[in-house]
PDB file of C-alpha atoms in Angstrom:
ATOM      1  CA  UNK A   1      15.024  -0.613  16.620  1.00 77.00           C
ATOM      2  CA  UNK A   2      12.198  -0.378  14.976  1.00 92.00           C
ATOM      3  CA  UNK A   3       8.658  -1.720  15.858  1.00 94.00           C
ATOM      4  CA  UNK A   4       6.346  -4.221  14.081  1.00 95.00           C
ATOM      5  CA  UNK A   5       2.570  -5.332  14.295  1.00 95.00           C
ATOM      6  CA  UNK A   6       0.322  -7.159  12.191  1.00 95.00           C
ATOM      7  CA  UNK A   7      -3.572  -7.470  11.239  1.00 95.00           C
ATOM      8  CA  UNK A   8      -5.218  -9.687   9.971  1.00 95.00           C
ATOM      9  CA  UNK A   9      -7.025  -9.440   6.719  1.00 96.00           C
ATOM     10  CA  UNK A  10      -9.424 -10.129   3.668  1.00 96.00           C
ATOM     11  CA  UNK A  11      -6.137 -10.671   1.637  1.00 95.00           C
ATOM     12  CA  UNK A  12      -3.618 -12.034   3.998  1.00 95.00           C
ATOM     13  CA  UNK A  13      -1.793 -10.740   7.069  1.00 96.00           C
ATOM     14  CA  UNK A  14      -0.289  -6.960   6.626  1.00 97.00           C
ATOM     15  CA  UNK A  15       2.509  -6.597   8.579  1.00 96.00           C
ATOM     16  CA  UNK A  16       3.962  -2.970   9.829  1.00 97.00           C
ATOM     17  CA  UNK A  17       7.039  -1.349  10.689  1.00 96.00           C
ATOM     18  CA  UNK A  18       6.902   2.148  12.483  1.00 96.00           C
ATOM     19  CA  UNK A  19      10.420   3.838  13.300  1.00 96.00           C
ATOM     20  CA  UNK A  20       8.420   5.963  15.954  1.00 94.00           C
ATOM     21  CA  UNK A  21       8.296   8.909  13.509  1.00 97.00           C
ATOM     22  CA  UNK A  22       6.655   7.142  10.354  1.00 98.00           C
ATOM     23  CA  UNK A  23       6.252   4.302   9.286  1.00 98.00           C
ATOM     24  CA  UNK A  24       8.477   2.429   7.388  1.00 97.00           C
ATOM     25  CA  UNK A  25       7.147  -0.143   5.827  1.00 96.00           C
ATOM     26  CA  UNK A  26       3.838  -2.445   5.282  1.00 97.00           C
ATOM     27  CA  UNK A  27       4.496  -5.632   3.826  1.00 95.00           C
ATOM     28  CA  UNK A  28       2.807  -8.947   3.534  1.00 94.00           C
ATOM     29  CA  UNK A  29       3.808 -10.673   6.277  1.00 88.00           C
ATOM     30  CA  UNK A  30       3.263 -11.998  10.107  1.00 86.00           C
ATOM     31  CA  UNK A  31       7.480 -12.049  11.181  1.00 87.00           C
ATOM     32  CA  UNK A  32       9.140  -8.841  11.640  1.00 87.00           C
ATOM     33  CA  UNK A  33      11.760  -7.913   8.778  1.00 88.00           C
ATOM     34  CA  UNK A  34      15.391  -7.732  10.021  1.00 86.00           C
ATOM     35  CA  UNK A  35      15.901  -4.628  11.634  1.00 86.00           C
ATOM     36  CA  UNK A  36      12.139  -4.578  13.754  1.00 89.00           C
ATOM     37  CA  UNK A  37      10.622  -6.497  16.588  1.00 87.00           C
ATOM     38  CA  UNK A  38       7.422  -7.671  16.933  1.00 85.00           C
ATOM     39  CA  UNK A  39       6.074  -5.578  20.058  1.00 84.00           C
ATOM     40  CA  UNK A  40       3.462  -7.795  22.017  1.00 78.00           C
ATOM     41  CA  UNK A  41       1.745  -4.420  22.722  1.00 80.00           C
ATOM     42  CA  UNK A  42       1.350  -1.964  20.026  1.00 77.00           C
ATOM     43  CA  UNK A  43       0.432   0.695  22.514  1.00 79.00           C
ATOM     44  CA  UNK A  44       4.221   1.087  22.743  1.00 87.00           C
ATOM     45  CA  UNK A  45       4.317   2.927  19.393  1.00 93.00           C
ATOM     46  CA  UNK A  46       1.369   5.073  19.299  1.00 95.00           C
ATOM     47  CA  UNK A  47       1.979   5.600  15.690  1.00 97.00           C
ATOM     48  CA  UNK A  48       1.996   2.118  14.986  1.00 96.00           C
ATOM     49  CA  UNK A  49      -1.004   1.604  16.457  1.00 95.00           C
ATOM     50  CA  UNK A  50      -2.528   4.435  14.381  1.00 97.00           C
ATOM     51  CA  UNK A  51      -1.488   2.909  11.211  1.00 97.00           C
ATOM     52  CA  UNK A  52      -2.898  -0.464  12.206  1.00 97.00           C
ATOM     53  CA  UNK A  53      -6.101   1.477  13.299  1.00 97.00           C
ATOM     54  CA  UNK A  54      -6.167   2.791  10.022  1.00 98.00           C
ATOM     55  CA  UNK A  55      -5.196   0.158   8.033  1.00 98.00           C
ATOM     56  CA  UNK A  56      -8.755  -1.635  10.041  1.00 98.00           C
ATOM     57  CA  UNK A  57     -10.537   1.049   9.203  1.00 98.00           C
ATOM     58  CA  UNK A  58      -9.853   0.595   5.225  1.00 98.00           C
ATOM     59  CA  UNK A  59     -10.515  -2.785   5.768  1.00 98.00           C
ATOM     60  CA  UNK A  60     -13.382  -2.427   7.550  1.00 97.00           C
ATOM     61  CA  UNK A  61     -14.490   0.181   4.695  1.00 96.00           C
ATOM     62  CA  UNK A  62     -14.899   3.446   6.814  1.00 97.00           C
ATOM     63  CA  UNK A  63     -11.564   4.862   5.929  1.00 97.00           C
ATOM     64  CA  UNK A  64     -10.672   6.452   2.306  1.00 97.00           C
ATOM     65  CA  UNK A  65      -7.266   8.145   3.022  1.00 95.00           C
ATOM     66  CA  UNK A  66      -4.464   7.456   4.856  1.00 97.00           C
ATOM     67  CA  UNK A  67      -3.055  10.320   7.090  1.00 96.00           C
ATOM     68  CA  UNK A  68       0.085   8.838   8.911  1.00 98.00           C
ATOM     69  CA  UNK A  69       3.531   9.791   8.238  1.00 98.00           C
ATOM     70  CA  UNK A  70       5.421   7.764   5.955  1.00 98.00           C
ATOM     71  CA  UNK A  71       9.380   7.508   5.476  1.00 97.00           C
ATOM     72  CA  UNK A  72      10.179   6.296   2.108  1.00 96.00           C
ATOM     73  CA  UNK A  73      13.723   5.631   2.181  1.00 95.00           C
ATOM     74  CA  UNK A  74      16.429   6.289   0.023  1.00 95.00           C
ATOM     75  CA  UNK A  75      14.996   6.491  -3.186  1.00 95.00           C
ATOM     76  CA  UNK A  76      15.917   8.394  -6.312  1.00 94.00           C
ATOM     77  CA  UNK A  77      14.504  11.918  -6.526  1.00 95.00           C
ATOM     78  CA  UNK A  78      12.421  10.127  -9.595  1.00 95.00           C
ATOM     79  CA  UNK A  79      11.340   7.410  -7.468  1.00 96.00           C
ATOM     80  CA  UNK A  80      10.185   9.731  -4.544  1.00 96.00           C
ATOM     81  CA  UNK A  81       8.445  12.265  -7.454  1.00 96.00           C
ATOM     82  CA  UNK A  82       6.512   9.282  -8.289  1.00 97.00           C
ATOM     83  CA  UNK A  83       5.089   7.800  -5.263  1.00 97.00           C
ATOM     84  CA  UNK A  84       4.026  11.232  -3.592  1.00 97.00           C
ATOM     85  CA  UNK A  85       2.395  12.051  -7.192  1.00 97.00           C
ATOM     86  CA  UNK A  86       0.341   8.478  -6.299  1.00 97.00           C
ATOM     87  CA  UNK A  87      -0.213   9.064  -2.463  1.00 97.00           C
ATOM     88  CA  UNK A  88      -1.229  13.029  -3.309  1.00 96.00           C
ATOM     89  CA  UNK A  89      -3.415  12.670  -6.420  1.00 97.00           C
ATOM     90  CA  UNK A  90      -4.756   9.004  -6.992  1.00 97.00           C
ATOM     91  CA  UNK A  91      -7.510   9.189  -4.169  1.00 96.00           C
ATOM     92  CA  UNK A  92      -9.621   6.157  -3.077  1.00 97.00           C
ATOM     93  CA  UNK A  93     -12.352   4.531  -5.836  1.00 95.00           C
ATOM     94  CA  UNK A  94     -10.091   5.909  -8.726  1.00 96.00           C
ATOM     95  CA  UNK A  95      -7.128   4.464 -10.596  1.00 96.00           C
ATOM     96  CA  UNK A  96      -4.276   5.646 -13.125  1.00 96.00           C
ATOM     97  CA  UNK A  97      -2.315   4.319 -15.817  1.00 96.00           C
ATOM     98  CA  UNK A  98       1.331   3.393 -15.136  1.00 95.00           C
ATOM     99  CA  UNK A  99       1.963   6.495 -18.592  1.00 94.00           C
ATOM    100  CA  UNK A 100      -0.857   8.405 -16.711  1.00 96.00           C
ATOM    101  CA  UNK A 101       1.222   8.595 -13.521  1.00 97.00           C
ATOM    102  CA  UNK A 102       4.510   8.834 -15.490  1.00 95.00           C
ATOM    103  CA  UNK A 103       2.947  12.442 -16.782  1.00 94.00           C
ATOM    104  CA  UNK A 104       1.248  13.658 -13.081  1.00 95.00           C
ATOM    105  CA  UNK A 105       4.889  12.718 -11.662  1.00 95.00           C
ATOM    106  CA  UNK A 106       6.378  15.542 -13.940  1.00 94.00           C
ATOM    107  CA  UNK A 107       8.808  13.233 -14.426  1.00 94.00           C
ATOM    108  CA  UNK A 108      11.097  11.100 -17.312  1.00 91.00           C
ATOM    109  CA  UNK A 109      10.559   8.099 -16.471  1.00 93.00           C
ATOM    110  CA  UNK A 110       8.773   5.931 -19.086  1.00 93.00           C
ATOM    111  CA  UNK A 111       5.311   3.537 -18.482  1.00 89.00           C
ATOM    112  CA  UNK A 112       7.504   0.723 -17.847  1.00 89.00           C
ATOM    113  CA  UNK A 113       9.871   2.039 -15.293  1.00 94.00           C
ATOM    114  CA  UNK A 114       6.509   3.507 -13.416  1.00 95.00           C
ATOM    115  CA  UNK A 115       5.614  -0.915 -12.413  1.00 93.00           C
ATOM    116  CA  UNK A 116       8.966  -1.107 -11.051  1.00 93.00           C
ATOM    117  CA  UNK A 117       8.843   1.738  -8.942  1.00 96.00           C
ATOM    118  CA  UNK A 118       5.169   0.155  -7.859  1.00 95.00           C
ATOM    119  CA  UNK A 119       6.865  -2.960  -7.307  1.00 92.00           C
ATOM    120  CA  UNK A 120       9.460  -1.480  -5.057  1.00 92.00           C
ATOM    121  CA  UNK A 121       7.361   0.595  -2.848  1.00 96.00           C
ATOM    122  CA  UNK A 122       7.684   0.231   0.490  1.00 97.00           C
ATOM    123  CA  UNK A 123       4.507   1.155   2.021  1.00 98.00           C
ATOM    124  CA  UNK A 124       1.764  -0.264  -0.608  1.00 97.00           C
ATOM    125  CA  UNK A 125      -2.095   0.121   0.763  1.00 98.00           C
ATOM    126  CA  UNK A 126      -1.145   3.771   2.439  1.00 98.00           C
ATOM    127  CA  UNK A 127       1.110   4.898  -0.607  1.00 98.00           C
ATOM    128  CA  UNK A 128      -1.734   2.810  -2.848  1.00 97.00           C
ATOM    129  CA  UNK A 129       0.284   1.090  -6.090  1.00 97.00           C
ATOM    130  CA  UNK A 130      -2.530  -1.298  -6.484  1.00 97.00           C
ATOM    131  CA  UNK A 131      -4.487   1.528  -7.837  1.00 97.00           C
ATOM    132  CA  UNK A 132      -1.996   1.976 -10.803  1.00 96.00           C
ATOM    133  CA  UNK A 133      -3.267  -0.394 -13.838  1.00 96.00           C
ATOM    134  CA  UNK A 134      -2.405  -0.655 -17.678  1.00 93.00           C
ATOM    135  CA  UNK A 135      -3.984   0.700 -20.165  1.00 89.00           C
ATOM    136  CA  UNK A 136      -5.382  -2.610 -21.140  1.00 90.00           C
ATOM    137  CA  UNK A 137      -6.077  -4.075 -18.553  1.00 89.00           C
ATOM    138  CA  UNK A 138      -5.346  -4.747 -14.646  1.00 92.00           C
ATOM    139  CA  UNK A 139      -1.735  -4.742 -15.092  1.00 91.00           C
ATOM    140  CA  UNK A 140       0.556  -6.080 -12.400  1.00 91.00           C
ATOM    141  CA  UNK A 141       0.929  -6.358  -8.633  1.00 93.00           C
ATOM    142  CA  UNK A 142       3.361  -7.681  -6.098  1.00 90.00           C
ATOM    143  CA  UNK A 143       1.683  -7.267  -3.051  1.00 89.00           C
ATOM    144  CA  UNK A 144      -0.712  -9.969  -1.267  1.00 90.00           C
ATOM    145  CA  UNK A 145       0.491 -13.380  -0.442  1.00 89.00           C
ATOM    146  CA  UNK A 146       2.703 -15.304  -2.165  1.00 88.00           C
ATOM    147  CA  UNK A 147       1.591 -16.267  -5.837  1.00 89.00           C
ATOM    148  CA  UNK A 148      -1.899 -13.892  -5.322  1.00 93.00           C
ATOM    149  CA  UNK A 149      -0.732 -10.393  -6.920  1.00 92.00           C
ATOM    150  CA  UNK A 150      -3.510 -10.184  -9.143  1.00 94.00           C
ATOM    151  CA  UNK A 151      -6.053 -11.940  -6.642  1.00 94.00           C
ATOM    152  CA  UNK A 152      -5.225  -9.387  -4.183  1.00 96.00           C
ATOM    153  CA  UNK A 153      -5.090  -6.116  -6.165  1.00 95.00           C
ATOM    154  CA  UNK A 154      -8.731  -7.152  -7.423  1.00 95.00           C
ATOM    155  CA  UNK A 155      -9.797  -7.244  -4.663  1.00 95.00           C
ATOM    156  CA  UNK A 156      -8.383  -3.841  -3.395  1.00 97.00           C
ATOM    157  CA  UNK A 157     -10.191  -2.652  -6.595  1.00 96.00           C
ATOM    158  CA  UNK A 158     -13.384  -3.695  -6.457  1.00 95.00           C
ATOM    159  CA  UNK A 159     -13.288  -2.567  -2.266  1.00 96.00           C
ATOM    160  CA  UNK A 160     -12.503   0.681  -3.169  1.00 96.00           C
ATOM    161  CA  UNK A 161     -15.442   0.656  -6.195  1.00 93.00           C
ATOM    162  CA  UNK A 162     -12.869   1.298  -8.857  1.00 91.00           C
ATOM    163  CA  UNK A 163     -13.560  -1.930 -10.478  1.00 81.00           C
ATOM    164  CA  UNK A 164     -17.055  -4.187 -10.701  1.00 77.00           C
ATOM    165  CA  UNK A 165     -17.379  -6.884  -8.471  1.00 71.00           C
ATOM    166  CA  UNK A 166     -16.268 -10.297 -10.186  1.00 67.00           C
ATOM    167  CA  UNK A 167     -18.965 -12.486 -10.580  1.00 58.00           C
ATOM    168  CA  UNK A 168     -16.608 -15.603  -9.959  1.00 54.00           C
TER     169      UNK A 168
END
């Protein structure tokens, strides 16, 4: 079984799920996905507490990378190429283009198939999707609270410097 915490945030609560090993998931919620149970003390899974340490410390703006392990799942070898290009070489403050990433991936998969994978990954903040934009523009996000994608990655953005603050 796996463990979960939460914490409490500028964009909503961030939920976590550590198998012991790495962790597993971070979502946007404050109930444990099916398969993980909320631990009333994190201290029970020393690595989840590190993640929600670090996960505070991003918040809290003293932390620029993530250094826990992370277990992706079963993902397509094109899939996996893709999110350890983003976790590897998009560093905090910067951003890349969903064809951008497609290239640094090294590998087929086209601009469009690049949001999908975003979409899909399963530990967004440490592997960071919500620095991945469009080349016009902001481009798309799933993560945050229900109905606040765009609200949330924004916000991510302009924490990390990568985009101006909004003025409203």
């Amino acid at each position: 079984m796996s463990a979960f915490g939460t914490l409490a945030t500028p964009v909503g609560v961030v939920g976590v799920v550590s198998d012991g090993a790495a962790i597993t998931r971070v979502t946007w919620r404050s109930t444990p996905p099916e398969g993980s149970t909320l631990v009333p003390d994190i201290g029970v899974d020393p690595l989840l507490a590190e993640a929600l340490s670090q996960l505070r410390a991003y918040f809290d703006g003293t932390l620029q990378h993530f250094d826990v392990p992370v277990d992706l799942g079963v993902q397509t070898a094109a899939t996996k190429a893709v999110l350890v290009a983003l976790h590897e070489t998009v560093a905090h403050g910067e951003t890349i283009t969903y064809g951008g990433l497609a290239s640094r991936s090294g590998t087929a998969v086209p601009a469009r198939g690049i949001g999908s994978i975003m979409g899909a990954n399963p530990v967004p903040l440490i592997v960071p999707c919500h620095r991945v934009v469009a080349g016009d523009g902001i481009g798309g996000y799933s993560g945050g609270d229900v109905g606040r994608g765009l609200e949330t990655k924004r916000w991510l953005l302009e924490h990390e410097g990568a985009l101006p603050t909004s003025l409203f």
